[in-house]
Coordinates of C-alpha atoms and ligand atoms in Angstrom, one line a residue:
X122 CA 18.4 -35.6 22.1
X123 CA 15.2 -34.1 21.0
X124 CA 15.4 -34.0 17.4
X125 CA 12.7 -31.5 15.1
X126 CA 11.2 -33.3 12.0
X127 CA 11.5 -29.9 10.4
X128 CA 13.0 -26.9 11.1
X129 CA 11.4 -23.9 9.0
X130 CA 13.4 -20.5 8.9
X131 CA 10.9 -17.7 7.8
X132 CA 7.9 -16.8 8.5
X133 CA 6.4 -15.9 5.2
X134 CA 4.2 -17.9 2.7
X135 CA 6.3 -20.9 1.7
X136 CA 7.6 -21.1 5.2
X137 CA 4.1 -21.5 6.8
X138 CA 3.0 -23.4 4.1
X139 CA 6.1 -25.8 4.7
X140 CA 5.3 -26.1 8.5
X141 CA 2.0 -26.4 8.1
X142 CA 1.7 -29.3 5.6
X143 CA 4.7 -31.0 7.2
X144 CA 2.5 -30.6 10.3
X145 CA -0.9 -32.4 8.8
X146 CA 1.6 -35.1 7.9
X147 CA 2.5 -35.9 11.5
X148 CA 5.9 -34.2 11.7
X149 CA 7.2 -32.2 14.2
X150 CA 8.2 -28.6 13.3
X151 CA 9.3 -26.0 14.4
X152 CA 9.3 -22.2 13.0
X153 CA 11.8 -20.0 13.1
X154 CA 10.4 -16.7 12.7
X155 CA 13.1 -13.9 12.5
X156 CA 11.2 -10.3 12.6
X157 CA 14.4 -7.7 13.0
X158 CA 11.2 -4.9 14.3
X159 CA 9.8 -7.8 17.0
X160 CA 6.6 -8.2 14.7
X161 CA 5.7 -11.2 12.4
X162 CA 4.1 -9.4 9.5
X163 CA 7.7 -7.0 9.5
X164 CA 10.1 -9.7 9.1
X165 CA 8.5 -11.0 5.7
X166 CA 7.8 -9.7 2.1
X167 CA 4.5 -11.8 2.0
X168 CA 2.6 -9.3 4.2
X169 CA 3.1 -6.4 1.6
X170 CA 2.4 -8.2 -1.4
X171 CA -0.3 -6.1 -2.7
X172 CA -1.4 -7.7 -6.6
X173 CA -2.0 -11.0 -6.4
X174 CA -1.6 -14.6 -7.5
X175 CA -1.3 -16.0 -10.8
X176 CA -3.3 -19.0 -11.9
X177 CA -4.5 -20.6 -15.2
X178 CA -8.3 -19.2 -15.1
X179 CA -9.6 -22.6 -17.3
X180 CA -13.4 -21.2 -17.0
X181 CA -11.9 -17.5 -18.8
X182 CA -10.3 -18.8 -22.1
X183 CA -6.9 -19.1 -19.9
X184 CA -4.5 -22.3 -20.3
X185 CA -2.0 -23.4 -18.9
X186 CA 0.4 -23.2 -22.3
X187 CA -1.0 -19.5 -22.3
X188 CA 0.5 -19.0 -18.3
X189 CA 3.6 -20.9 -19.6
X190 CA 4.3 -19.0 -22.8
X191 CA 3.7 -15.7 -20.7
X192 CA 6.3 -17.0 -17.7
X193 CA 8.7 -17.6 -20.7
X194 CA 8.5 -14.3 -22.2
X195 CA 9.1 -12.1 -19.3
X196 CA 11.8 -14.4 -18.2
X197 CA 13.9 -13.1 -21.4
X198 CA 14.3 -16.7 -22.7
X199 CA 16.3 -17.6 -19.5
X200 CA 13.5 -19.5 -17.4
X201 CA 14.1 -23.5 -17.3
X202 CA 10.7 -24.5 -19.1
X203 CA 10.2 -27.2 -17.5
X204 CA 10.1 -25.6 -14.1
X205 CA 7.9 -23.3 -15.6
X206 CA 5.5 -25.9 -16.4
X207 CA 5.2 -28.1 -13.4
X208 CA 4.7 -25.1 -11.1
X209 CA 2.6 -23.1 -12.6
X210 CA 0.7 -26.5 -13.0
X211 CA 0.1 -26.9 -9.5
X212 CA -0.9 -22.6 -9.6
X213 CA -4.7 -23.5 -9.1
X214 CA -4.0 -26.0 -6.5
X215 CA -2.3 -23.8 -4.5
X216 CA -5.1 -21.4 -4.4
X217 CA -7.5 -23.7 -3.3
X218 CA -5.0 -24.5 -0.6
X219 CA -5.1 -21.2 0.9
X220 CA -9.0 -20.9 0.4
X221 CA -8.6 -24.6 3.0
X222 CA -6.8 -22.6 5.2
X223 CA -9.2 -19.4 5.1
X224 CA -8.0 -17.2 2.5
X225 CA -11.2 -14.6 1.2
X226 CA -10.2 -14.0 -2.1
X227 CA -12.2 -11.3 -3.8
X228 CA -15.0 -12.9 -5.9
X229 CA -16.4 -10.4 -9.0
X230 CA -20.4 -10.1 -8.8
X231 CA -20.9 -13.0 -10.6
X232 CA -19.9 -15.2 -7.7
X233 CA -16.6 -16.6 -9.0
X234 CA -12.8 -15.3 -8.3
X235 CA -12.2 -11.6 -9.4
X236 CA -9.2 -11.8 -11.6
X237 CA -6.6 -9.2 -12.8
X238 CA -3.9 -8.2 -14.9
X239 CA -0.4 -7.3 -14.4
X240 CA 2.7 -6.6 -16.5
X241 CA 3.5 -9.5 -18.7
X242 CA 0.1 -11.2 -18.5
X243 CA -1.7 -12.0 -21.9
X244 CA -5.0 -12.2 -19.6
X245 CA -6.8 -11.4 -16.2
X246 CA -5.3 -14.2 -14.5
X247 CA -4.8 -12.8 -10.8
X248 CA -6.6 -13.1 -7.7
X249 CA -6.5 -11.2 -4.9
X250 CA -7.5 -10.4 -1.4
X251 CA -8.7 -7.2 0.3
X252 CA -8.3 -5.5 -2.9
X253 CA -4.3 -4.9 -2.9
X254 CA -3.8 -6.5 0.7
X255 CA -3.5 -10.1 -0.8
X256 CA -0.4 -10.5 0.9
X257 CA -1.9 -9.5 4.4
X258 CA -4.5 -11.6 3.8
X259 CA -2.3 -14.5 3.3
X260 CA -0.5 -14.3 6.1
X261 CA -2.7 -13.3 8.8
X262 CA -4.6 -16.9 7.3
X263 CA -1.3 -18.8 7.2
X264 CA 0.0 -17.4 10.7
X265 CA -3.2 -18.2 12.6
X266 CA -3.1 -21.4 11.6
X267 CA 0.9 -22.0 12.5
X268 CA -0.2 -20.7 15.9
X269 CA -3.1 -22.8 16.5
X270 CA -1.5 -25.5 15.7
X271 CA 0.2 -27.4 18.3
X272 CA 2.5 -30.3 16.5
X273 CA 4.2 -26.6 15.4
X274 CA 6.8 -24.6 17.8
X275 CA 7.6 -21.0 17.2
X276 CA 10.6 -19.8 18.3
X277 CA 11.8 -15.8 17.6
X278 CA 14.9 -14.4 16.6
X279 CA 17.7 -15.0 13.6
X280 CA 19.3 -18.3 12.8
X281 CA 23.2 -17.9 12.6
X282 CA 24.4 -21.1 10.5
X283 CA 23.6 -24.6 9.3
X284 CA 25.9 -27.2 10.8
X285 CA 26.8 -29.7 8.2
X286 CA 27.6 -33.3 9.3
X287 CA 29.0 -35.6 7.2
X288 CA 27.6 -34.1 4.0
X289 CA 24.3 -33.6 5.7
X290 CA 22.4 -30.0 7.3
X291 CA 21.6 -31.2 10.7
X292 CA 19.6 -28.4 12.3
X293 CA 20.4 -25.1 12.9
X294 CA 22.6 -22.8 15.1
X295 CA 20.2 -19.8 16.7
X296 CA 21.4 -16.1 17.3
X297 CA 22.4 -17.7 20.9
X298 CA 24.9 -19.9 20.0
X299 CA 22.3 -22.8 20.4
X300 CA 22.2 -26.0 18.4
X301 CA 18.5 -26.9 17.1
X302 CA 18.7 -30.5 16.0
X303 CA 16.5 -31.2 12.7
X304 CA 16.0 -34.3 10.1
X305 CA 15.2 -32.0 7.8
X306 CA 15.7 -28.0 7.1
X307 CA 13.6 -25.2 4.9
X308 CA 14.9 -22.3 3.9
X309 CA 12.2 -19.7 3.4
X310 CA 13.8 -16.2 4.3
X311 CA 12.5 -14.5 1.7
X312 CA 14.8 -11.8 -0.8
X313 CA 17.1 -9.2 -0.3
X314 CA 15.8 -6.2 -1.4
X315 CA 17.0 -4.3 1.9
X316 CA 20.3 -4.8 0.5
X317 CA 19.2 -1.4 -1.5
X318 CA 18.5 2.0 0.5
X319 CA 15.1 2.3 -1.0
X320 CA 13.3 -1.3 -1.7
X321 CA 9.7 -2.6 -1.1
X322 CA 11.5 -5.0 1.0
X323 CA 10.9 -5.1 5.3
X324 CA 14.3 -4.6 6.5
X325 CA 15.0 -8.1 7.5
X326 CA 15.3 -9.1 3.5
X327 CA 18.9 -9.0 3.3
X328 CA 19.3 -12.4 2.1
X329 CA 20.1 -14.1 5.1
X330 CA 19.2 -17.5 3.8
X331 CA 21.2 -16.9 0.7
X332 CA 24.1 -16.4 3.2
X333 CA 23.1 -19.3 5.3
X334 CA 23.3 -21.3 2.2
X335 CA 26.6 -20.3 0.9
X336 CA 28.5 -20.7 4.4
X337 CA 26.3 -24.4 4.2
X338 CA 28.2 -25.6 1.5
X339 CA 25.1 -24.8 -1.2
X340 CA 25.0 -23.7 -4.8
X341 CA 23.4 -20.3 -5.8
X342 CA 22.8 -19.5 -9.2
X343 CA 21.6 -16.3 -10.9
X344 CA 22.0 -13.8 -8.3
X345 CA 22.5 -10.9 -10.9
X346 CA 18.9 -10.7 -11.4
X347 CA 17.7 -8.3 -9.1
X348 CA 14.2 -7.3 -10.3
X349 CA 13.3 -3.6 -9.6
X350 CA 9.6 -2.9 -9.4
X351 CA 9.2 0.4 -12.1
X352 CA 6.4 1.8 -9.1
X353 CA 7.5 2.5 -5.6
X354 CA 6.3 5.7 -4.1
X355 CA 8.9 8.4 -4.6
X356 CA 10.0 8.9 -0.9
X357 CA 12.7 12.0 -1.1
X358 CA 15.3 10.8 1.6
X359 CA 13.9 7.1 1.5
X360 CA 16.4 5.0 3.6
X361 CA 14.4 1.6 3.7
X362 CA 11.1 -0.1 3.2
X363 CA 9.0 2.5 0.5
X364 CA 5.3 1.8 -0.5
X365 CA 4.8 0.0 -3.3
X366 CA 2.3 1.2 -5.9
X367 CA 0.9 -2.1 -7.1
X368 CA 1.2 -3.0 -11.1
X369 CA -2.7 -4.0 -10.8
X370 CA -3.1 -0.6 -10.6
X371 CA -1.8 -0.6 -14.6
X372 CA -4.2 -3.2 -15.0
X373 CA -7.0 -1.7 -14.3
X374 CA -6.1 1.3 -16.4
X375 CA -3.7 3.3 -14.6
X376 CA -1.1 4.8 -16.8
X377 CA 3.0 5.9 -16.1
X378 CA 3.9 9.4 -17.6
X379 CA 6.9 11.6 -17.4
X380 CA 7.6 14.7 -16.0
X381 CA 6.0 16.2 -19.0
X382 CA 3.3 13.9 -19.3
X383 CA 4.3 11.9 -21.9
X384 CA 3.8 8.1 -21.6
X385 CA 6.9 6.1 -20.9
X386 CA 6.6 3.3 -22.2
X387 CA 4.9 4.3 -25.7
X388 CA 7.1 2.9 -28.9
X389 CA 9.2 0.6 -25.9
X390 CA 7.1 -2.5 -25.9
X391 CA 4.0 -3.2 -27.8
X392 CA 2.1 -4.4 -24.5
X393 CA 2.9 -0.7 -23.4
X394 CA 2.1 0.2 -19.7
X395 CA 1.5 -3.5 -19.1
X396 CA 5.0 -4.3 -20.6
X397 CA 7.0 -7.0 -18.3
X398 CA 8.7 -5.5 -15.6
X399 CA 12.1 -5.2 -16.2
X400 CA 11.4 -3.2 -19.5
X401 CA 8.7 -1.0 -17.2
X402 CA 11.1 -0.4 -14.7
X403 CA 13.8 0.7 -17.4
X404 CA 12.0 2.9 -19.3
X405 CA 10.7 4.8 -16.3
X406 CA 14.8 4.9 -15.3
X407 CA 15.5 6.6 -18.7
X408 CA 12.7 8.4 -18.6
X409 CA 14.3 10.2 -15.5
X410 CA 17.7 10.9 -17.1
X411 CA 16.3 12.5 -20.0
X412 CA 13.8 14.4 -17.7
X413 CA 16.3 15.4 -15.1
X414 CA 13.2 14.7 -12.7
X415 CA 13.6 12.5 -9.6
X416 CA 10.5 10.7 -10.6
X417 CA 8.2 9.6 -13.2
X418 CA 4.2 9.6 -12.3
X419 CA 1.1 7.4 -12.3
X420 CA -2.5 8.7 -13.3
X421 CA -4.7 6.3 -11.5
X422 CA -7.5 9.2 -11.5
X423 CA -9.4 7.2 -13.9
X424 CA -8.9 3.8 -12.7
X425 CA -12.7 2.4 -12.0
X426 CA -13.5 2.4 -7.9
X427 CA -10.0 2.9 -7.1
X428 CA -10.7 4.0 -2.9
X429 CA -12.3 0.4 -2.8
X430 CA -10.4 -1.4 -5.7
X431 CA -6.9 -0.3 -4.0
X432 CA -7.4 0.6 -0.2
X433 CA -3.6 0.1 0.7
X434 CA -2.0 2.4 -2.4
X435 CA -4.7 4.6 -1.4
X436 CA -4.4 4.9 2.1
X437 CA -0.7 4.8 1.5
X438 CA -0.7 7.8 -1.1
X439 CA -2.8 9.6 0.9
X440 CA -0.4 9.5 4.1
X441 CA 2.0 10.7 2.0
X442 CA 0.2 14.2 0.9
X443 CA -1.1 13.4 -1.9
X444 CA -4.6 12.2 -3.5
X445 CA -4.4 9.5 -6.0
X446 CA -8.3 10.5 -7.1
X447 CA -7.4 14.1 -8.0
X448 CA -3.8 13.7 -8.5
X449 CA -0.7 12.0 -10.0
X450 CA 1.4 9.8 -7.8
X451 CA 5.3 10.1 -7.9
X452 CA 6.9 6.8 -8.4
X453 CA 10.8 5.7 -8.9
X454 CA 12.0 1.7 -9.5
X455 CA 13.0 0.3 -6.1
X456 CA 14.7 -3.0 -5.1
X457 CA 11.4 -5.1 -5.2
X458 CA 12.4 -9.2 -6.0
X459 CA 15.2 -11.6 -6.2
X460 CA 15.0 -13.6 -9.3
X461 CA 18.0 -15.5 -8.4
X462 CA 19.1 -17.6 -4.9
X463 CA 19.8 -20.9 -4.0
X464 CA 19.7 -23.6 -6.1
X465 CA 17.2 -25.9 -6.3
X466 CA 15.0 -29.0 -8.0
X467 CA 11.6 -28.8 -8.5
X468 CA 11.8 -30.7 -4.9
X469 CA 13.0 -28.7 -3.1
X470 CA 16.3 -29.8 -2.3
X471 CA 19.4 -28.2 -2.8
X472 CA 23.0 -29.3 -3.0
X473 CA 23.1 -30.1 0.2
X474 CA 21.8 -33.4 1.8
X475 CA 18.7 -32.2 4.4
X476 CA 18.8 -28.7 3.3
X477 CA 15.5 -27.4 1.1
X478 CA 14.7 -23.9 0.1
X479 CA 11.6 -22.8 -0.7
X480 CA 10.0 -19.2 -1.9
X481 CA 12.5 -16.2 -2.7
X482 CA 15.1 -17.2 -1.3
X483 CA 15.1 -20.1 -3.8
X484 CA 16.1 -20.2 -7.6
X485 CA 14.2 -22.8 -9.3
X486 CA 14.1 -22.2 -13.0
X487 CA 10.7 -20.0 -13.3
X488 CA 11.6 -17.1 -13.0
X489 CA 14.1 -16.9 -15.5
X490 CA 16.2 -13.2 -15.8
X491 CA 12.7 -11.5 -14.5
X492 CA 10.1 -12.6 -13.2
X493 CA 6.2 -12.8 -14.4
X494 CA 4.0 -10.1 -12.2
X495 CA 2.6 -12.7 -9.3
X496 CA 4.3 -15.7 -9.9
X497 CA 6.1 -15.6 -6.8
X498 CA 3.3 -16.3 -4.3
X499 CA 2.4 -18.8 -6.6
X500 CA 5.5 -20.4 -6.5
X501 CA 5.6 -20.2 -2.5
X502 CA 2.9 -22.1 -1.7
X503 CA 3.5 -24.8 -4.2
X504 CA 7.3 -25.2 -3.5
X505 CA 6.4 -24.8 0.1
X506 CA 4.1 -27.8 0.0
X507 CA 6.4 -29.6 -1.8
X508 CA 9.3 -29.2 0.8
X509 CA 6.9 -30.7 3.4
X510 CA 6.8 -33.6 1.5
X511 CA 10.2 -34.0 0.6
X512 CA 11.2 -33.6 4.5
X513 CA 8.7 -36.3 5.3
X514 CA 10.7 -38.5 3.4
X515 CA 13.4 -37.4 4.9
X516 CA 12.0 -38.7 8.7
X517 CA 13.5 -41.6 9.0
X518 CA 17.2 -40.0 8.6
X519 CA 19.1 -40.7 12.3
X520 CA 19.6 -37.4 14.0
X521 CA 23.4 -36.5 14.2
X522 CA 24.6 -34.4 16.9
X523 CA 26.7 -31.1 15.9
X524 CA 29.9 -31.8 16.1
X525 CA 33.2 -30.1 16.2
X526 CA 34.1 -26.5 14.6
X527 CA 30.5 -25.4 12.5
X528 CA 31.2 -22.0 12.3
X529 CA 34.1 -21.0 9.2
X530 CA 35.7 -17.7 9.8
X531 CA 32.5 -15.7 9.1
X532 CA 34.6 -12.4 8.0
X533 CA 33.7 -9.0 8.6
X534 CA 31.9 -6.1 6.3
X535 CA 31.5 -2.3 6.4
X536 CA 28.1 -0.5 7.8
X537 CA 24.9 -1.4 6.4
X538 CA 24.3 2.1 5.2
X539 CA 27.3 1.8 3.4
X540 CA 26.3 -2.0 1.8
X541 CA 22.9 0.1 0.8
X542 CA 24.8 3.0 -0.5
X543 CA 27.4 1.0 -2.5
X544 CA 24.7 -1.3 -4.1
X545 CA 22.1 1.8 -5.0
X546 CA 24.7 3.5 -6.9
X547 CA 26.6 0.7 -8.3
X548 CA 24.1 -1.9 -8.8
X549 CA 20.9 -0.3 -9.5
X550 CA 18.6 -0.7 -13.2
X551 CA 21.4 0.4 -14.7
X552 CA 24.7 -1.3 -13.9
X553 CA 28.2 -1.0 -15.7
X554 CA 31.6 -2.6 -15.0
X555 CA 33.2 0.3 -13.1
X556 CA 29.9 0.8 -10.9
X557 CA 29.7 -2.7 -10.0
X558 CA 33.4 -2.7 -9.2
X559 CA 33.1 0.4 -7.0
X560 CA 30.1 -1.7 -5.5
X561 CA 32.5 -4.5 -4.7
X562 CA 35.5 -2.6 -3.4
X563 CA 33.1 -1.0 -1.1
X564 CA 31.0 -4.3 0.3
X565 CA 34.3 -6.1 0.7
X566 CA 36.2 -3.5 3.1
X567 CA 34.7 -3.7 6.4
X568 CA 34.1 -2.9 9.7
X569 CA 32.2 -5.3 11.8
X570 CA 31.4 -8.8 11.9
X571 CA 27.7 -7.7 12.5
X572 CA 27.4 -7.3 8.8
X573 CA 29.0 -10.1 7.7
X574 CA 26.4 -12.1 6.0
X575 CA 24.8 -8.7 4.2
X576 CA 28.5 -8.2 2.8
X577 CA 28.8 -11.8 1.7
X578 CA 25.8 -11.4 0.0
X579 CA 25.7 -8.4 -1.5
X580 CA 29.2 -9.7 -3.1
X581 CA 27.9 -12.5 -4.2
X582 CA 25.7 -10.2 -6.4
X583 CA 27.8 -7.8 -7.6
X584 CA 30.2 -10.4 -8.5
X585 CA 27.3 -12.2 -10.3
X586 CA 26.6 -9.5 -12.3
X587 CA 30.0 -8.6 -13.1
X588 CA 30.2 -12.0 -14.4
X589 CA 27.3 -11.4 -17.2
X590 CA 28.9 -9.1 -19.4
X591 CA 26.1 -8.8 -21.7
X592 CA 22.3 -7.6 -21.0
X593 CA 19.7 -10.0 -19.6
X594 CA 16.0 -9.7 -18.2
X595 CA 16.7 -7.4 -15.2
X596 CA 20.1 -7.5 -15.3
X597 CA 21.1 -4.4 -18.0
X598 CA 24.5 -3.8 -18.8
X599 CA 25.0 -0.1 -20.0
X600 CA 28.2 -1.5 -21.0
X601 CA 27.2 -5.0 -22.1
X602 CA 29.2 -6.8 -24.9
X603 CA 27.4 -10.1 -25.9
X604 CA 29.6 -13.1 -24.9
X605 CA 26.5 -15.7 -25.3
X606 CA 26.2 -16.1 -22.2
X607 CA 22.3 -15.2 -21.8
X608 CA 21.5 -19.1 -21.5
X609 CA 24.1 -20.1 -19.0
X610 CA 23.1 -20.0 -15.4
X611 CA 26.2 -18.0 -13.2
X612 CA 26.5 -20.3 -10.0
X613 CA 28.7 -19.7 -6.9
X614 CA 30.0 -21.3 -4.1
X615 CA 31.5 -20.3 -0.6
X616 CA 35.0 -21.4 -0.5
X617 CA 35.0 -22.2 3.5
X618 CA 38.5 -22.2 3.9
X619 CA 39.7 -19.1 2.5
X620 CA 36.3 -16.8 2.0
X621 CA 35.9 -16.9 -1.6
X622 CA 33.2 -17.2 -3.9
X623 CA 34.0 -19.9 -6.8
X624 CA 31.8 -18.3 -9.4
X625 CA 30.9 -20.9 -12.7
X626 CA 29.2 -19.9 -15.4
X627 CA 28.8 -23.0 -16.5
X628 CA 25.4 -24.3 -16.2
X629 CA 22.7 -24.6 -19.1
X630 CA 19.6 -22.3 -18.0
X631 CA 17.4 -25.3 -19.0
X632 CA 19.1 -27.6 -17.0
X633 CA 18.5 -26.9 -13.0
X634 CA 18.7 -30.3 -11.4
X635 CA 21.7 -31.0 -13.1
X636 CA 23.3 -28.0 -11.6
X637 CA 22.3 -29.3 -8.0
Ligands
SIN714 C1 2.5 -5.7 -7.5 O1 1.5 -5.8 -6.8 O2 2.7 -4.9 -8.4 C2 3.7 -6.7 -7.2 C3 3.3 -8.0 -7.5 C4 4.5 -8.9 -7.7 O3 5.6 -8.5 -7.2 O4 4.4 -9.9 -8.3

């Protein structure tokens, strides 16, 4: 039996950072690179990443404590500060990782890394690429070098479950029915934004690794925190993937006004415009209900060089009809970023033996109930290097052949459009009990087994947030009573045998590894 080192599912940045490390180590890998639209680029978050990457900028006053405090903040005192520390430790490695693997950052005219700000940031702290295509960037870099490299296979499609021998992952099964043997597997599918009818998400985002996980046997752990980015174009009609309108605009000056022109986030947090997201995104909601408008708007007419600074928003904004140099740009909160997925340590691994998880898909303790603007390719790349090397320990582990039944009764769930529908009105900035039980009655009835996995997932997040009663980060009860809960980590498991989820709230926020 020819047995993979590594098998990577996802194609984004802490997949191909995965591969490609494991790779230089002398592994064998393969990539499993799931595009739903037949492209690459459309099957992960990475390649619409517009802001940047945060990293401790030593040589600008910036220090590490200062990233960390920062991280803490925005995470609404529900991070696990010691994941916080040791990633964001590694931040500056991981940059001069991609610059290795041909990364042009933007450099400011006096020859070192140009560096922004975002939401939540104390300091310019964030590089970029191309302006607001950092993401691009990233992954055309990452992917060339996946594909020139031959110690790495690339297969296309969707990976349908994780046989579990023995306690241990031992490959995985493809959309075929085939059995991929592996020593070691990575996670690295990216969020589930698509879950939502409007998102910045691609529409493969639908938390398929989050699925994967739970049908695996794994622990996931604060799935309620579903971070919704305060400026997405306004798309009337959207049904999937909107632009995003990057917070780096707000950085450089940009401001967020209401229908009638008054700021939205003036007397909401002293940081104002450059508030952390979560208290961004909910002050632009409210400023909508009191506005009746179906938006909120961004000036960027002032914002220095914008055409050059921000050729994706602008191109974007222009397609759209309007111009951001003359006018204001309509923008709503839209599904951007999972806080929450499967559990992890600051290894890698989760629960189960052989199976790692790296990027979004993963929950490793930094981003707490929201996360810091551009921490999460940050995090990629360092917990994607650090999944290589936990698989190459992993090598010498004898291969096991899949045996007997893999595949549990996998269920059955109603249309997508209806999972998008029931999760936009029910589980949205905004979330109350009956909403969230409306959301639930309506992702459990079903339909097909085509949508299994989204309706298992999307489940598993409205019965998350049910779960915390009170208001969290990104997670905002209208109807929140404060049980104490805000430092407890709500974890679930897949009951195999009759479909449930075994939800426990159990779990100290600081205490991660203990968890797994
Ligand atoms: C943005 O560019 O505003 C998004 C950055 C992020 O999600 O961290």
């Amino acid at each position: 039996m020819d047995v993979d080192d590594l098998v990577v599912v996802g194609a984004g940045v802490a997949g191909l950072t995965a591969a490609l490390n494991a790779a230089e180590r002398g592994m064998s890998v393969t990539v499993v690179a799931g595009a739903r639209d037949g492209s690459v680029a459309g099957g992960t978050s990475t390649a619409y990443a517009q802001g940047g990457m945060a990293a401790v900028a030593t040589d600008r006053g910036d220090s590490l404590d200062a990233h960390v405090a920062d991280t803490l903040a925005a995470g609404a005192g529900h991070c696990d500060p010691v994941a916080v520390r040791s990633i964001l430790a590694d931040g500056p490695a991981a940059i001069a990782e991609l610059v290795a693997r041909g990364v042009a950052f933007d450099h400011d005219p006096a020859g070192g890394l140009a560096r922004t700000r975002e939401g939540g940031h104390g300091v310019r702290r964030i590089v970029h690429a191309g302006g607001d295509a950092t993401g691009a960037h990233l992954h055309a870099a990452l992917w060339s070098a996946v594909r020139h490299d031959a110690r790495i296979a690339v297969r296309r499609g969707l990976i349908r479950d994780i046989p579990v021998v023995d306690g241990r992952a031992v490959g995985v099964i493809d959309d075929d029915g085939r059995f991929v043997p592996a020593r070691s597997v990575v996670l690295a599918t990216g969020g589930l934004g698509a879950l939502w009818t409007a998102t910045t998400n691609p529409p493969s985002s639908v938390g398929s690794g989050i699925a994967l996980a739970l049908r695996a046997g794994a622990t996931v752990g604060d799935l309620e925190f579903v971070q919704f980015h305060p400026t997405m174009l306004f798309t009337p009609g959207a049904d999937g993937r909107c632009l995003l309108i990057t917070e780096a605009l707000r950085g450089e000056g940009a401001r967020l006004v209401d229908a009638d022109g008054t700021s939205v986030t003036a007397g909401v947090h002293p940081l104002g415009d450059l508030a952390p997201r979560d208290v961004v995104a909910s002050a632009a909601h409210h400023a909508m209900v009191a506005t009746g408008a179906p938006c909120v708007f961004l000036d960027a007419r002032h914002v220095p060089d914008l055409v050059r600074r921000f050729p994706t928003v602008t191109a974007g904004v222009r397609a759209a009809g309007f111009d951001p140099v003359r006018e204001l740009i309509p923008v709503v909160p839209g599904a951007h970023y999972h806080c929450g997925g499967v559990l992890t340590d600051l290894r890698a691994r989760t629960d189960v033996p052989g199976l790692l998880a790296a990027g979004e898909v993963a929950r490793t303790g930094l981003h707490g109930a929201n996360r810091l603007a551009s921490n999460s390719l940050t995090e990629a790349v360092v917990m994607g290097l650090r999944a290589a090397e936990t698989a190459s320990e992993d090598r010498t582990v004898s291969a096991r052949p899949c045996v007997g039944p893999t595949l549990p009764d996998r269920g059955i769930g109603p249309s997508a459009q209806v999972i998008r529908a029931a999760m936009t009105a029910g589980a949205g900035v905004d979330r109350d009990a009956l909403g969230l039980r409306n959301a639930l009655d309506a992702v459990v009835s079903g339909g097909t087994a085509d949508t299994a996995d989204m309706a298992l997932v999307a489940r598993a997040v409205v019965t998350a947030a049910l779960a915390r009663t009170d208001s969290v980060g990104c997670h905002r009860r209208s109807d929140g009573i404060s049980q104490g809960d805000s430092d407890r980590v709500i974890t679930a498991r897949l009951d195999r045998d009759t479909g449930d989820l075994l939800v426990s709230p159990t779990v100290p926020a600081g205490d991660p590894v203990a968890a797994v």
